PDB file of C-alpha atoms and ligand atoms in Angstrom:
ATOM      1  CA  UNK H  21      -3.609   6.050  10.344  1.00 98.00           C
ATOM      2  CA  UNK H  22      -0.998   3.340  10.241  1.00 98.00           C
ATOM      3  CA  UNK H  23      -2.787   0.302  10.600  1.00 98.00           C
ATOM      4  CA  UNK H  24       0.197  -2.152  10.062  1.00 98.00           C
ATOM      5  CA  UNK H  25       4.040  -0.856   9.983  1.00 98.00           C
ATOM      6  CA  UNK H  26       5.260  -4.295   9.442  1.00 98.00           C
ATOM      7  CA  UNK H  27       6.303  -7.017   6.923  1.00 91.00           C
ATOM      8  CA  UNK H  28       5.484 -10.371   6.347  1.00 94.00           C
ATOM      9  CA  UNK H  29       7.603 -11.615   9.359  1.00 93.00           C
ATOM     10  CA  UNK H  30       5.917 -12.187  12.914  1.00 95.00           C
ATOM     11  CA  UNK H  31       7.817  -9.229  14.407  1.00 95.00           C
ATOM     12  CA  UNK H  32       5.416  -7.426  16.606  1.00 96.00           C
ATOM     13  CA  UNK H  33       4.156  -5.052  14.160  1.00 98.00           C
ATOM     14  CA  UNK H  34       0.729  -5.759  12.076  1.00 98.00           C
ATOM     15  CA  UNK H  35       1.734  -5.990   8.074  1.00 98.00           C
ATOM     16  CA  UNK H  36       1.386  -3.733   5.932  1.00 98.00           C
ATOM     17  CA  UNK H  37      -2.060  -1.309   6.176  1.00 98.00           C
ATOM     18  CA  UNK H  38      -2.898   2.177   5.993  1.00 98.00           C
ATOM     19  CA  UNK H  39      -6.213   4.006   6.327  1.00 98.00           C
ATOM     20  CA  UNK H  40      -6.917   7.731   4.979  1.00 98.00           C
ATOM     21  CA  UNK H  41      -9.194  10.061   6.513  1.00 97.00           C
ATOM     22  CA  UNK H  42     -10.547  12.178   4.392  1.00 97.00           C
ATOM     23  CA  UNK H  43     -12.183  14.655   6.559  1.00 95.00           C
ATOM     24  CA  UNK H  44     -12.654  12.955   9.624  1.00 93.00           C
ATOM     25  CA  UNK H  45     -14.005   9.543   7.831  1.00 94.00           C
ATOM     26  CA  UNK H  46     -11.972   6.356   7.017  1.00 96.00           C
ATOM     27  CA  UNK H  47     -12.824   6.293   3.487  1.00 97.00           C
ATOM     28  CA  UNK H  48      -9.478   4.537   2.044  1.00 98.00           C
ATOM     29  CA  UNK H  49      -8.082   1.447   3.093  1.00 98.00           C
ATOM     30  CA  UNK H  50      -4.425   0.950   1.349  1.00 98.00           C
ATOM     31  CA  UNK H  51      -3.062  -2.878   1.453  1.00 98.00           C
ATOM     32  CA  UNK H  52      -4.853  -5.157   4.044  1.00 98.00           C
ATOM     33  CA  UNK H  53      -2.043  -6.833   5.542  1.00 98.00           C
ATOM     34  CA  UNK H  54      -2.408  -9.579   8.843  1.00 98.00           C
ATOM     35  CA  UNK H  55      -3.005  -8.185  12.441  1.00 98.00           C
ATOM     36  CA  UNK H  56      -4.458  -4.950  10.491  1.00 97.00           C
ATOM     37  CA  UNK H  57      -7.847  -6.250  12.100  1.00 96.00           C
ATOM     38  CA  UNK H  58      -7.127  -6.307  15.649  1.00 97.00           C
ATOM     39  CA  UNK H  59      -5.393  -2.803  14.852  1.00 98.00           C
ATOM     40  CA  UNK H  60      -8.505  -1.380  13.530  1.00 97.00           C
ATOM     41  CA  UNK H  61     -10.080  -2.039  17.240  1.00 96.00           C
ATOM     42  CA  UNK H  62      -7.408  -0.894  19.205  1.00 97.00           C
ATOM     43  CA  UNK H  63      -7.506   2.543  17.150  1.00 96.00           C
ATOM     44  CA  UNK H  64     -11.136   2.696  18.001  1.00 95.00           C
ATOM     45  CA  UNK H  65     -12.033   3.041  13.850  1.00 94.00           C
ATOM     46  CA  UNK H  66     -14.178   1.148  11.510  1.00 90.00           C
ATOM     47  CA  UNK H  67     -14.798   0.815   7.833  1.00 94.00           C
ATOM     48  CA  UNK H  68     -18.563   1.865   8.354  1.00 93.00           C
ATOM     49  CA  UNK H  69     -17.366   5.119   5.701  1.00 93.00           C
ATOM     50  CA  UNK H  70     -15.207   3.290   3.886  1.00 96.00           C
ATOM     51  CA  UNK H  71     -15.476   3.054  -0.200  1.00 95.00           C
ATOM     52  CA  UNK H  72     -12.499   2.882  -1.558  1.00 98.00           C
ATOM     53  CA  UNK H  73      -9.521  -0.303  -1.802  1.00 98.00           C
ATOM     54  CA  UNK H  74      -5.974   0.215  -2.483  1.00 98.00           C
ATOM     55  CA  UNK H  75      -4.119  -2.550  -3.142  1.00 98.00           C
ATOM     56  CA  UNK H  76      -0.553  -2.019  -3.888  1.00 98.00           C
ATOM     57  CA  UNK H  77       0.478  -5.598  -4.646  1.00 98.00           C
ATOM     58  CA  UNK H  78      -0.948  -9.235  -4.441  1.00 98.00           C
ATOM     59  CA  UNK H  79       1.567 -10.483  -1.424  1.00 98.00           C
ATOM     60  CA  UNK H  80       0.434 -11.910   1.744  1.00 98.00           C
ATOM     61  CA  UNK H  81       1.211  -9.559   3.825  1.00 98.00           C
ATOM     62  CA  UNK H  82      -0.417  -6.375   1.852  1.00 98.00           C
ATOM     63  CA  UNK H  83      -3.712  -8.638   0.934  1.00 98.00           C
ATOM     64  CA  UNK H  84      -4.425 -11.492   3.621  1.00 98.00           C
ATOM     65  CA  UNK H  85      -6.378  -9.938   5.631  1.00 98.00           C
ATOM     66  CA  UNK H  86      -9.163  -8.568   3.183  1.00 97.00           C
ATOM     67  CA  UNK H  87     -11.379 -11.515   4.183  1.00 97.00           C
ATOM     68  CA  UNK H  88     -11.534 -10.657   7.866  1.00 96.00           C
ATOM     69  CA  UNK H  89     -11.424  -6.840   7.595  1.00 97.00           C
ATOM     70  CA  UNK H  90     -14.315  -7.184   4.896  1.00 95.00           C
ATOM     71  CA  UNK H  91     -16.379  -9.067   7.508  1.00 94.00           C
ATOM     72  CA  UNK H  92     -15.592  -6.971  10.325  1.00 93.00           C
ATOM     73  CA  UNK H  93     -17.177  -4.316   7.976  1.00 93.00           C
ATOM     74  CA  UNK H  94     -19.968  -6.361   7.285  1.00 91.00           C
ATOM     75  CA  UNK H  95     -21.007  -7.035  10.871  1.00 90.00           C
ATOM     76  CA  UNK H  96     -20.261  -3.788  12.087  1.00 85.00           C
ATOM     77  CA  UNK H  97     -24.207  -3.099  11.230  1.00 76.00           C
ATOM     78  CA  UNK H  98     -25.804  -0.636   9.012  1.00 73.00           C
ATOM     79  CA  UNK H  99     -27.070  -1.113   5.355  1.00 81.00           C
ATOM     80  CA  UNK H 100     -25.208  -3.029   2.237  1.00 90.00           C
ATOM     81  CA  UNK H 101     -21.991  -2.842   1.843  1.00 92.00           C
ATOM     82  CA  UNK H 102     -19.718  -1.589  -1.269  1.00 94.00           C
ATOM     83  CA  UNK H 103     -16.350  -1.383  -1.850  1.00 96.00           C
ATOM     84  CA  UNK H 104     -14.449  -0.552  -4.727  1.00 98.00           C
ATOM     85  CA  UNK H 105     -11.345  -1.899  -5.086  1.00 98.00           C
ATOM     86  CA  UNK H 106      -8.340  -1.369  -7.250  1.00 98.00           C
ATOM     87  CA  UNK H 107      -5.055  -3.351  -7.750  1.00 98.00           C
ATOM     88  CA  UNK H 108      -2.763  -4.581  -9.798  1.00 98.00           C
ATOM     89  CA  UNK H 109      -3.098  -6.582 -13.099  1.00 97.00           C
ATOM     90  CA  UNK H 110      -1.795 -10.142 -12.828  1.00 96.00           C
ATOM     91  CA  UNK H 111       0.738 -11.859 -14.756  1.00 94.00           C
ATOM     92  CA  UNK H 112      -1.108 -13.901 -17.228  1.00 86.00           C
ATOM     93  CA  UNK H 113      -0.399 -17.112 -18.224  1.00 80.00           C
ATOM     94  CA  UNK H 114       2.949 -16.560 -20.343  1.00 71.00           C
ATOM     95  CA  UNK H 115       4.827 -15.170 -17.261  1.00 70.00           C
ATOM     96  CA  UNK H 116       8.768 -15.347 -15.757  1.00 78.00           C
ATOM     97  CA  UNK H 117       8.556 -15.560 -11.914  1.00 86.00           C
ATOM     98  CA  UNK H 118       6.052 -16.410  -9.627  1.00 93.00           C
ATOM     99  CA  UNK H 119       2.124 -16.363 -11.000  1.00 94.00           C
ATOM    100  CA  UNK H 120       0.006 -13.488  -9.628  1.00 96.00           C
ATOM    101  CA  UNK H 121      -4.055 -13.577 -10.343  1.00 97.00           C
ATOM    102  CA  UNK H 122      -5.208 -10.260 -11.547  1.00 98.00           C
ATOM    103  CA  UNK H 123      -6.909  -8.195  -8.809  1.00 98.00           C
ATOM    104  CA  UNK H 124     -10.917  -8.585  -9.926  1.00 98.00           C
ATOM    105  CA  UNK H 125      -9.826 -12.405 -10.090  1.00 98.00           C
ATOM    106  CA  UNK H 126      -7.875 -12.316  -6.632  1.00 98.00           C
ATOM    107  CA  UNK H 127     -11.565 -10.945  -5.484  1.00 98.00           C
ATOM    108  CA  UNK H 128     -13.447 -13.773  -7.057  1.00 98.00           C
ATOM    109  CA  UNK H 129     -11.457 -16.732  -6.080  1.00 98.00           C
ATOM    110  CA  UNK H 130     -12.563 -14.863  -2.614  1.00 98.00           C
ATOM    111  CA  UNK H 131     -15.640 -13.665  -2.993  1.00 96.00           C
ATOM    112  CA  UNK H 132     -16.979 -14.685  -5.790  1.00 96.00           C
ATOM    113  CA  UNK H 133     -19.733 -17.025  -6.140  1.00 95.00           C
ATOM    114  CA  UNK H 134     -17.847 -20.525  -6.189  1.00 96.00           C
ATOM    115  CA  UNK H 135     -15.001 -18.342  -3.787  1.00 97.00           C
ATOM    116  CA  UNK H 136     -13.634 -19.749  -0.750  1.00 98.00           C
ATOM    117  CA  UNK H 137     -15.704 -17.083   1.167  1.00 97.00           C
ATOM    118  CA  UNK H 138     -18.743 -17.228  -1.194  1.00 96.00           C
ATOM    119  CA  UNK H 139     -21.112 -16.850   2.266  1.00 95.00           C
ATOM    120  CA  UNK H 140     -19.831 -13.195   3.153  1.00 93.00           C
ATOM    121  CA  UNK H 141     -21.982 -11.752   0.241  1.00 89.00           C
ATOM    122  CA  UNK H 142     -24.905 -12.276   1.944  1.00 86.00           C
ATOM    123  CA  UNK H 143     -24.073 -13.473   5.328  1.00 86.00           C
ATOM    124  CA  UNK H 144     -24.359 -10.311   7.643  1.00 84.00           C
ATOM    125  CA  UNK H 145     -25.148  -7.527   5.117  1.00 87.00           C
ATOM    126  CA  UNK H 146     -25.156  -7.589   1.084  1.00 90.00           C
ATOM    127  CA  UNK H 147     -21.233  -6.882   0.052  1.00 92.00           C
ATOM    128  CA  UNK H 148     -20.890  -5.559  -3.810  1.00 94.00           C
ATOM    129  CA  UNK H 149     -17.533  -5.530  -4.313  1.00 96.00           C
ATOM    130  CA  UNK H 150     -16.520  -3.216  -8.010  1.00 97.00           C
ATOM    131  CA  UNK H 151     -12.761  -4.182  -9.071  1.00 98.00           C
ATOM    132  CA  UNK H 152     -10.616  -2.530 -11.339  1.00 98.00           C
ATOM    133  CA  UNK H 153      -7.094  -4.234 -12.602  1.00 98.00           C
ATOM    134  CA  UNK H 154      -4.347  -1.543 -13.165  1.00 98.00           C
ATOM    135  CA  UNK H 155      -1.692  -2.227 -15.989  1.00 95.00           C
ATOM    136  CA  UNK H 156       1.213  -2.971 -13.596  1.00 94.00           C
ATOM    137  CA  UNK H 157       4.007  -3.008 -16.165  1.00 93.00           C
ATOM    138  CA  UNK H 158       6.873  -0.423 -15.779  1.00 93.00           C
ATOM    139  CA  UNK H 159       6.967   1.617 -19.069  1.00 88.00           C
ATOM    140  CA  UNK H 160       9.984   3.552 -20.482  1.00 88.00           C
ATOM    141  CA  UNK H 161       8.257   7.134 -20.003  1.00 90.00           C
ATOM    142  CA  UNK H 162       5.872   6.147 -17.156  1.00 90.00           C
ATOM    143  CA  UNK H 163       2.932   8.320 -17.042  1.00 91.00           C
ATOM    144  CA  UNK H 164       0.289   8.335 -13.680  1.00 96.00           C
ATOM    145  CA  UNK H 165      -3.777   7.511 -14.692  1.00 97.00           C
ATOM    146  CA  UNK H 166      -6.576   9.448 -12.574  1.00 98.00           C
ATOM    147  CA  UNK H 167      -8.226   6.097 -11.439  1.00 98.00           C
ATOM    148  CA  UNK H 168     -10.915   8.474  -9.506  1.00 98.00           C
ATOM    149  CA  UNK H 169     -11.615  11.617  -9.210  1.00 98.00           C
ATOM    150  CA  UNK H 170     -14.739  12.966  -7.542  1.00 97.00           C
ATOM    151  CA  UNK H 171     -15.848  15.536  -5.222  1.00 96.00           C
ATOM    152  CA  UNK H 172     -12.057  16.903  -4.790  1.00 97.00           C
ATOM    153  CA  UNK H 173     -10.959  13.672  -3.753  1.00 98.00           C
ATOM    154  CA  UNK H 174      -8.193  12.540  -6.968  1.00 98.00           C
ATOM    155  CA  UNK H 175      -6.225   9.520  -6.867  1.00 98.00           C
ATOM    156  CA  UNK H 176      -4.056   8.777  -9.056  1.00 98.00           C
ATOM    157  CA  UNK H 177      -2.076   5.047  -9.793  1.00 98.00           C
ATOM    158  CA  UNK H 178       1.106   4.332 -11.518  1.00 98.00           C
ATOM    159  CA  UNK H 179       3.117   0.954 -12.481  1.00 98.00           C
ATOM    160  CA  UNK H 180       5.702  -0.486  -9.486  1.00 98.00           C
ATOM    161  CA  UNK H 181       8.146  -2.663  -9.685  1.00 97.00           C
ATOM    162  CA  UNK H 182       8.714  -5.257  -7.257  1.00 97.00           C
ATOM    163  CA  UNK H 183      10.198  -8.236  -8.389  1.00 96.00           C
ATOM    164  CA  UNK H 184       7.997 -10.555 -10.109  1.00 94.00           C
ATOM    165  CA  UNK H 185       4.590  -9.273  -8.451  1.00 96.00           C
ATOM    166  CA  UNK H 186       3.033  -7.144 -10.312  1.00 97.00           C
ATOM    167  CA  UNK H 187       2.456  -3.529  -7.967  1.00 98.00           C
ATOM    168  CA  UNK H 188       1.015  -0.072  -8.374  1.00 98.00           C
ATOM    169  CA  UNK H 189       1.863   2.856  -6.518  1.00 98.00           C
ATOM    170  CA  UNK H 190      -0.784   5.420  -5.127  1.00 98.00           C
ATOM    171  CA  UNK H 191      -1.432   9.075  -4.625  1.00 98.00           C
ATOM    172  CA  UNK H 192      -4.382  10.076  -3.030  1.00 98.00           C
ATOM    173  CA  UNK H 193      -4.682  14.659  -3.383  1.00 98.00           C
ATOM    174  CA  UNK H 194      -7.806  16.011  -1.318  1.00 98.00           C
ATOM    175  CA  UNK H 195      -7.980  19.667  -0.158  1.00 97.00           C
ATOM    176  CA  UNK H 196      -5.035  20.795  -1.152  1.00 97.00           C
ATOM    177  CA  UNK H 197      -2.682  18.153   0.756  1.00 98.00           C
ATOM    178  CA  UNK H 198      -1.439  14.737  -0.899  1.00 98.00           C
ATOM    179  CA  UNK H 199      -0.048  11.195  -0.034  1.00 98.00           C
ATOM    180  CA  UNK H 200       2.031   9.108  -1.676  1.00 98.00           C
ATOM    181  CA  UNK H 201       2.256   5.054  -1.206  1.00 98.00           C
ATOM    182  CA  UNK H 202       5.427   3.593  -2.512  1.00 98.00           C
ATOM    183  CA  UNK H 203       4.177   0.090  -1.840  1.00 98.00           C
ATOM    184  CA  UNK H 204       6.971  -2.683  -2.121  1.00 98.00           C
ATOM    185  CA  UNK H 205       9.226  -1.409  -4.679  1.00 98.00           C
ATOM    186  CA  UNK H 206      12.488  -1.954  -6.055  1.00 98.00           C
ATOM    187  CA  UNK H 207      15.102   0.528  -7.942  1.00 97.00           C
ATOM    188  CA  UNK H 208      13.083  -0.104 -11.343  1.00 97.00           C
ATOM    189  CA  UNK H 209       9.808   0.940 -10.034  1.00 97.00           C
ATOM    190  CA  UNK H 210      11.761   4.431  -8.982  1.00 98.00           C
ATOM    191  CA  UNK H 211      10.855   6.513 -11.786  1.00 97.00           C
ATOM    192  CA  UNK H 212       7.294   6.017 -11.638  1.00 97.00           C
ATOM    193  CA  UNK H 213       7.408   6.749  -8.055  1.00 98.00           C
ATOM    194  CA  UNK H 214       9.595  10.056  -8.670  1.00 98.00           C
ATOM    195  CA  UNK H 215       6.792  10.965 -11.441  1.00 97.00           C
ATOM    196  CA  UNK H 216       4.168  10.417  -9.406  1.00 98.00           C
ATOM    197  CA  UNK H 217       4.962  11.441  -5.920  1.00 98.00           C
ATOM    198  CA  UNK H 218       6.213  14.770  -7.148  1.00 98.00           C
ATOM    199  CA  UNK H 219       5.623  17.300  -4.646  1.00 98.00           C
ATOM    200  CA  UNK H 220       3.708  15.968  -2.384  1.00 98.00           C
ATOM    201  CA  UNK H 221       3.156  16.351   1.461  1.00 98.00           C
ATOM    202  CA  UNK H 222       3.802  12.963   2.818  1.00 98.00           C
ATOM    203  CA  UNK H 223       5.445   9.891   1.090  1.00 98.00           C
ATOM    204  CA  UNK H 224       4.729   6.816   2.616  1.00 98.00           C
ATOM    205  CA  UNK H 225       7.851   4.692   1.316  1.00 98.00           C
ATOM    206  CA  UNK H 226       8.142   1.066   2.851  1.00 98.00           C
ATOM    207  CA  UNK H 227      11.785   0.588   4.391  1.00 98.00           C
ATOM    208  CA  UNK H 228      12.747  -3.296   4.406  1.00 97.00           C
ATOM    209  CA  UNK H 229      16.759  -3.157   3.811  1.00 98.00           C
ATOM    210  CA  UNK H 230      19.708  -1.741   4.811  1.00 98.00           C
ATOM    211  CA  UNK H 231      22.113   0.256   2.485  1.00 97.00           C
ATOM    212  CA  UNK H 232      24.354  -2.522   0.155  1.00 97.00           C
ATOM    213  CA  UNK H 233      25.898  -5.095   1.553  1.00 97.00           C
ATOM    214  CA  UNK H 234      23.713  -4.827   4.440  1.00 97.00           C
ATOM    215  CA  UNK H 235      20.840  -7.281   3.533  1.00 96.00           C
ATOM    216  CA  UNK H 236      20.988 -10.258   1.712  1.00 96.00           C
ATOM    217  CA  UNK H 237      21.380 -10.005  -1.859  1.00 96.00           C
ATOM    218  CA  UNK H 238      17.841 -11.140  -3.103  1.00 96.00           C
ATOM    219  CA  UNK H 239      16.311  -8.086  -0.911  1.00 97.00           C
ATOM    220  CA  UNK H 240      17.564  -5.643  -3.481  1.00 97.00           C
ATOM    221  CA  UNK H 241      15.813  -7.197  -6.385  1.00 96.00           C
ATOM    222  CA  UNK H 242      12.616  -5.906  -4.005  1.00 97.00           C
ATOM    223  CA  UNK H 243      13.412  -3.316  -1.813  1.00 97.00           C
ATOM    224  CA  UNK H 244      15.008   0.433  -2.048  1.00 97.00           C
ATOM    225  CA  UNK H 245      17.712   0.813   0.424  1.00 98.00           C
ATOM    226  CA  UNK H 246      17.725   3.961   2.389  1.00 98.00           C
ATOM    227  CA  UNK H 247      20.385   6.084   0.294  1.00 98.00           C
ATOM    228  CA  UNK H 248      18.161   5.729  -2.665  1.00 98.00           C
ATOM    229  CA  UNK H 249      15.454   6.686  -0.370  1.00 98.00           C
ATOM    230  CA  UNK H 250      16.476   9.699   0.494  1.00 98.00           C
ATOM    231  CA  UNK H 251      17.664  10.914  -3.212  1.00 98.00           C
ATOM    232  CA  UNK H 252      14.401   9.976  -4.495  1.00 98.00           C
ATOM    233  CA  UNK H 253      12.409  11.971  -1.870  1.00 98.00           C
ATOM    234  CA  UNK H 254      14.600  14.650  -2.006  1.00 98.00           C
ATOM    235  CA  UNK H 255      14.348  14.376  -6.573  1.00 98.00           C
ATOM    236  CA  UNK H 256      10.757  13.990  -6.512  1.00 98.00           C
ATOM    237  CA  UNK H 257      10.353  17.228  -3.331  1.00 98.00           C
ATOM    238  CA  UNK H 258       8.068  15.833  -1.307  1.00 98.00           C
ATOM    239  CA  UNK H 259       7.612  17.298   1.781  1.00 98.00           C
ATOM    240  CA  UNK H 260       8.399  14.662   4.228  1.00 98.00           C
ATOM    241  CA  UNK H 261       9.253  10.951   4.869  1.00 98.00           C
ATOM    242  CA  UNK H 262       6.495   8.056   6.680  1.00 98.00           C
ATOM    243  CA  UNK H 263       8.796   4.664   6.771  1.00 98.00           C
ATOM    244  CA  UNK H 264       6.733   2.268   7.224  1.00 98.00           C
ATOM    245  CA  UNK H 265       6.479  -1.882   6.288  1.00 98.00           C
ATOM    246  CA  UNK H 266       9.459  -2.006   8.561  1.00 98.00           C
ATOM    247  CA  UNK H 267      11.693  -4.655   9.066  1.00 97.00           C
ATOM    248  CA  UNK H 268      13.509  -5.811  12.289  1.00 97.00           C
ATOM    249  CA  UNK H 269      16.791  -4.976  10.545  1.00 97.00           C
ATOM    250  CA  UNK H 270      15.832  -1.435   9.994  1.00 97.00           C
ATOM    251  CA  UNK H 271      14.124  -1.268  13.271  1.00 97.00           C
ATOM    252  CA  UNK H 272      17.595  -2.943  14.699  1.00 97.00           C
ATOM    253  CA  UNK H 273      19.420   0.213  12.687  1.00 98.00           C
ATOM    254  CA  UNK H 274      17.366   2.910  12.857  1.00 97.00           C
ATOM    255  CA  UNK H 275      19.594   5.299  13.119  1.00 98.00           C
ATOM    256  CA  UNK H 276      21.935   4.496  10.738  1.00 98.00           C
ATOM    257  CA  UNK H 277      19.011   4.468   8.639  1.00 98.00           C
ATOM    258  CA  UNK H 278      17.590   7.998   9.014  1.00 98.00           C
ATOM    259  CA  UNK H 279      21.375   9.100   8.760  1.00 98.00           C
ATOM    260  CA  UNK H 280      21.613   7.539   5.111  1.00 98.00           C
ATOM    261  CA  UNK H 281      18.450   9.074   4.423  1.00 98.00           C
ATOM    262  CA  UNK H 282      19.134  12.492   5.597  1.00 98.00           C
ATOM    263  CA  UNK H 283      22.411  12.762   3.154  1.00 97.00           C
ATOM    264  CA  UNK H 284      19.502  12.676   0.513  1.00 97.00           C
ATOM    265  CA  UNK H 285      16.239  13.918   2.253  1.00 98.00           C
ATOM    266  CA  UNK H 286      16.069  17.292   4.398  1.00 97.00           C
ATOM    267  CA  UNK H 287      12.542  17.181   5.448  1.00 98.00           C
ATOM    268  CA  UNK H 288      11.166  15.184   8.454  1.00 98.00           C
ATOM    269  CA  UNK H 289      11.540  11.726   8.244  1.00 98.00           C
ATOM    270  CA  UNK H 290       9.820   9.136  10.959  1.00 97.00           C
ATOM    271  CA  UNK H 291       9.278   5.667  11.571  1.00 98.00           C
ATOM    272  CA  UNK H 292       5.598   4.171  11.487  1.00 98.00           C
ATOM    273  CA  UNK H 293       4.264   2.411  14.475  1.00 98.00           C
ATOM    274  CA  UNK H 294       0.996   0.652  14.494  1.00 98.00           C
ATOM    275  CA  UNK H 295      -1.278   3.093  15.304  1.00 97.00           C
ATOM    276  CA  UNK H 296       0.878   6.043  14.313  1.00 95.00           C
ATOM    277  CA  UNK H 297      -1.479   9.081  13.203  1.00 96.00           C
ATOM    278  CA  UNK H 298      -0.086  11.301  10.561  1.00 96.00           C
ATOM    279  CA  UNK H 299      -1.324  14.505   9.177  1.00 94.00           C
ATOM    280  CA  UNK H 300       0.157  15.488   5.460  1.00 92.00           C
TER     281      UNK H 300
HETATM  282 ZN1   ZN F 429       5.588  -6.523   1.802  1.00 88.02          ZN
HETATM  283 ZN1   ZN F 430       5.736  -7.601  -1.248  1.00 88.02          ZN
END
């Protein structure tokens, strides 16, 4: 379920946030981007089953809204409350670029107990929150870690690149079928994504800019256009193409979009909305 199909502009869509049923339940909540709350609602779902955090990158728009979607959880009744939540490593001190916390710091300058929401531990049920920081630097060969694996559910986690914020991209296999979220990602997070989205059903790739010289200059050093798209669904052979994290310039060309992608891609490819079901 698409929670948010947009970016960090005010464009109609929520920002970026996805949740995964895994066999009927909302287990897996991937990025927690603004308006994703009100979109939970309107889709008649709650995170009463769900576990499990993905957190593709430390941006606004993929991570403001964890405060109010953890407290909608919290009030939504029932027992205590535990999420486990994985993310990317931050930049450290000695960095180039912008500074990122790590994501089990991200959680305590929230959460924790001198956080700016130190209350929602105990305010409406008893919130544990587990974190776990994923090396987030883009390696030569780049190789995918099992960051869980139980009861056939296996998700696996690779390096992104996306500018200076550190990322991670996700793959989430369960009963034979298997999703793929690119996150925010820019031509040298690629490889990773063509290792670890190999074959699977549905790649979830977010689709900011236009092919070259269509967006500004700067977008590229953050974004895969849609040619590149297309040639790395069709290298890696996954089965078809979600577009979502979409901006009002690829809304605005949509079809010359999906044509750019289709001289690359065969399968289906589609457009998120908010709201938009999918079945891999
Ligand atoms: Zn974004
Ligand atoms: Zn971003």
């Amino acid at each position: 379920m698409v929670l948010g199909s947009g970016g960090p502009g005010a464009a109609g869509r929520a920002a970026s946030c996805h949740l995964v049923l895994i066999d009927g339940s909302a287990r897996i909540l991937v990025d927690a981007g603004p308006g994703a709350f009100a979109r939970l609602g309107e889709a008649k779902l709650s995170l009463a089953d769900t576990d499990i955090v993905l957190l593709t990158h430390l941006h606004v728009d993929h991570a403001g809204e964890l405060p109010g979607l953890f407290k909608s959880r919290a009030v939504s009744g029932g027992d205590s409350v535990v999420f486990t939540v994985w993310g990317p490593a931050g930049t450290g001190e000695r960095h180039q670029g912008a500074y990122f916390p790590s994501t089990s710091r991200f959680l305590d300058l929230l959460f924790g107990t001198k956080g700016a929401f130190a209350y929602l531990r105990d305010f409406a049920a008893p919130i544990s929150l587990h974190a776990h920081d994923i090396p987030a630097k883009v390696e030569p060969n780049p190789v995918s870690q099992v960051i869980l694996s139980k009861n056939g559910l296996v998700i696996t986690a690779i390096a992104g690149h996306h500018g200076d914020a550190p990322a991670v991209i996700y793959r989430i296999d369960y009963a034979g079928k298997s999703i793929t979220f690119s996150g925010d990602i820019d031509a040298k997070g690629l490889p990773g994504l063509r290792a670890i989205a190999r074959g699977s059903d549905l790649l979830v790739f977010n689709s900011v800019v236009l092919d070259p010289p269509g967006s500004r200059e700067i977008l590229y050093t953050l974004h895969t256009p849609p040619r590149a798209i297309g040639e790395l669904a069709r290298d890696a052979g996954v089965h078809s193409l979600l577009l979502s994290h979409i901006s009002p310039a690829v809304e605005e060309n949509q079809d010359t979009v999906l044509d750019s992608i289709k001289r690359g891609f065969q399968g289906p490819v589609s457009l998120a909305a908010d709201r938009t079901r999918v079945r891999p």
